[in-house]
Structure formats: structure tokens, C-alpha cells
Amino acid sequence: MAITDWPADERPRERLLALGAGALSDAELLALFLRVGIRGKSAVDLARDLLGHFGGLSPLCAASASAFSAIPGMGPAKYAQLQAVLELARRALGEEMARRDVLDSPRAVRDWLRLKLAQLPHEVFMILLLDAQNRVMGKFELFRGTLTQTSVYPREVVKLVLEHNAAAVILAHNHPSGVGEPSIADQSLTKSLTQALALVDVRVLDHFIVAGNAAPVSFAERGLL
């Protein structure tokens, strides 16, 4: 049965308009993005198949163009649309962080980092530079490493901070393994960077570890700063 034949209060679009996007399931939201299904499957059925094939929304969004386009009913055009939606989300969150004190909008920071880092197959170390009002003034990927190790040099971090006259920073890196617990090496690195930046009167507000679909782990909340 086509979605247009469903009762009005069960159709994803009508449910979204009546109840808000948060009331819809992942499959229903994805169905609205897909708009149409394929022969024998509604858009919701196709959305469920996609989620099952990739193992959830996050790996679906991180799929390569070839893997995504290999699914019946998908293709380069849909892949481009999906990537555009994700980039719009990143930019909207980035604008929010640039306008507001990040301490007043921690969810925006976490959501942006998850969109940026969660599904990368390699480890990346990032730094968010903040002005005196704790608003994000720049986002930089400083180092890229293997699945298990990234080389981070405090002098390079200090150099970047001074070049942009930042007042504070937020550090972040991902764990491609999916395990978000801070390692001894993570804690040691954080301590070294905090001490180095303190010498130039720059505060480290937090260090986040992004691992899979879980909420990024905050060093500040763990009492590790």
C-alpha cells in the first residue's frame, strides 16, 4: 500500500506537521527525505531496508557514494542530497556555536562533533578556538593518525592559538574503535596541552572524545581537567 493510501494520521508528513519532527521514527524521517519508494515498497519500507542494511542512521550517513548508490532505488543524486542535508546541519550548528557562549549551548558542540567525527575510519584531533565570550571563532583539524594513535604536538597547538588570538579552546578527537573511555595517553595529552596553553593564558574548557553513536565523553564532566 502506498503511503498516500494510509490514514492521514499515520503518514509521516502529516505526523511531522501535527506533532513535530521529534515524534517520528528514524525510518519515517528517512522516508520523508527519500520522498518515494520503489516498486513493491513504500518510502517507509525502503527507509527501513536502508537502516537495516547499514546498521542505523549514523553509518548510513557515513556510507561512501558507491556503497549508498549500490542500494536499489538510490544513486548519486540521492547521495548528494543526503550529504547536503548533513552539511547544512553542521553549518547550522556551527553558526549557533559562533553566536552563543558554548557553555550555554553544550548540546550544539556535541552534536557538531558527532556529525564531524563519529564515523571517520581514522583518528583525528581537532581544536575549536574561542574568543573572550567563549564563542567559536575557528575549527581546525590539526592531526590525523591511524586507528590507534595520533601524534599531537603542544607547540603546534600553541602556535595556532596565538596566530588567531584565541582566549580559550575546546579539544576533541575520535576513537574509531567505538570505545569512548579516555585512555591514559588521552589524559596525559590533555594535561600537557592544558599546561602548555596556560603559559600563554589560554584556557582549555573541555576535551571531548567522540566514539560512534554515543554522546561524546567530556573530560570536564569527568573531572579530568
Short mmCIF file of N, CA and C in Angstrom, two decimals, residues 123-126 142-144 149-157 171-173 189-190 192-193 207:
data_model
loop_
_atom_site.label_atom_id
_atom_site.label_comp_id
_atom_site.label_asym_id
_atom_site.label_seq_id
_atom_site.Cartn_x
_atom_site.Cartn_y
_atom_site.Cartn_z
N GLU A 123 41.73 8.19 13.16
CA GLU A 123 41.67 9.09 14.30
C GLU A 123 42.06 10.51 13.88
N VAL A 124 41.30 11.48 14.37
CA VAL A 124 41.52 12.89 14.04
C VAL A 124 41.51 13.70 15.33
N PHE A 125 42.42 14.65 15.43
CA PHE A 125 42.46 15.57 16.57
C PHE A 125 42.06 16.94 16.08
N MET A 126 41.06 17.54 16.74
CA MET A 126 40.56 18.85 16.36
C MET A 126 40.65 19.82 17.52
N LEU A 142 43.88 19.38 13.27
CA LEU A 142 45.33 19.57 13.37
C LEU A 142 46.13 18.34 12.99
N PHE A 143 45.65 17.17 13.43
CA PHE A 143 46.44 15.97 13.22
C PHE A 143 45.53 14.81 12.83
N ARG A 144 46.03 13.95 11.97
CA ARG A 144 45.31 12.77 11.56
C ARG A 144 46.23 11.58 11.72
N GLN A 149 46.46 5.65 17.08
CA GLN A 149 47.42 6.64 17.59
C GLN A 149 47.46 7.90 16.73
N THR A 150 47.49 9.04 17.38
CA THR A 150 47.67 10.32 16.68
C THR A 150 48.78 11.08 17.39
N SER A 151 49.67 11.67 16.62
CA SER A 151 50.75 12.46 17.20
C SER A 151 50.30 13.91 17.30
N VAL A 152 50.23 14.41 18.51
CA VAL A 152 49.78 15.78 18.76
C VAL A 152 50.91 16.53 19.46
N TYR A 153 51.33 17.64 18.86
CA TYR A 153 52.46 18.39 19.39
C TYR A 153 51.97 19.67 20.04
N PRO A 154 52.18 19.84 21.35
CA PRO A 154 51.71 21.05 22.05
C PRO A 154 52.18 22.35 21.41
N ARG A 155 53.40 22.38 20.90
CA ARG A 155 53.91 23.63 20.32
C ARG A 155 53.09 24.05 19.11
N GLU A 156 52.60 23.07 18.32
CA GLU A 156 51.77 23.40 17.16
C GLU A 156 50.42 23.95 17.58
N VAL A 157 49.89 23.40 18.69
CA VAL A 157 48.62 23.88 19.22
C VAL A 157 48.79 25.31 19.72
N LEU A 171 39.14 20.99 22.94
CA LEU A 171 39.85 19.94 22.23
C LEU A 171 38.89 18.79 21.92
N ALA A 172 39.16 18.06 20.87
CA ALA A 172 38.31 16.92 20.54
C ALA A 172 39.07 15.94 19.66
N HIS A 173 38.81 14.67 19.88
CA HIS A 173 39.30 13.66 18.95
C HIS A 173 38.35 12.47 18.97
N LEU A 189 47.94 13.55 27.36
CA LEU A 189 47.96 14.57 26.32
C LEU A 189 47.19 15.81 26.75
N THR A 190 46.03 15.59 27.33
CA THR A 190 45.21 16.71 27.79
C THR A 190 45.94 17.54 28.84
N SER A 192 49.21 17.80 29.19
CA SER A 192 50.32 18.51 28.54
C SER A 192 49.83 19.74 27.80
N LEU A 193 48.72 19.60 27.07
CA LEU A 193 48.19 20.73 26.32
C LEU A 193 47.66 21.81 27.26
N HIS A 207 37.70 18.73 26.73
CA HIS A 207 38.25 17.82 25.74
C HIS A 207 37.21 16.73 25.55
#
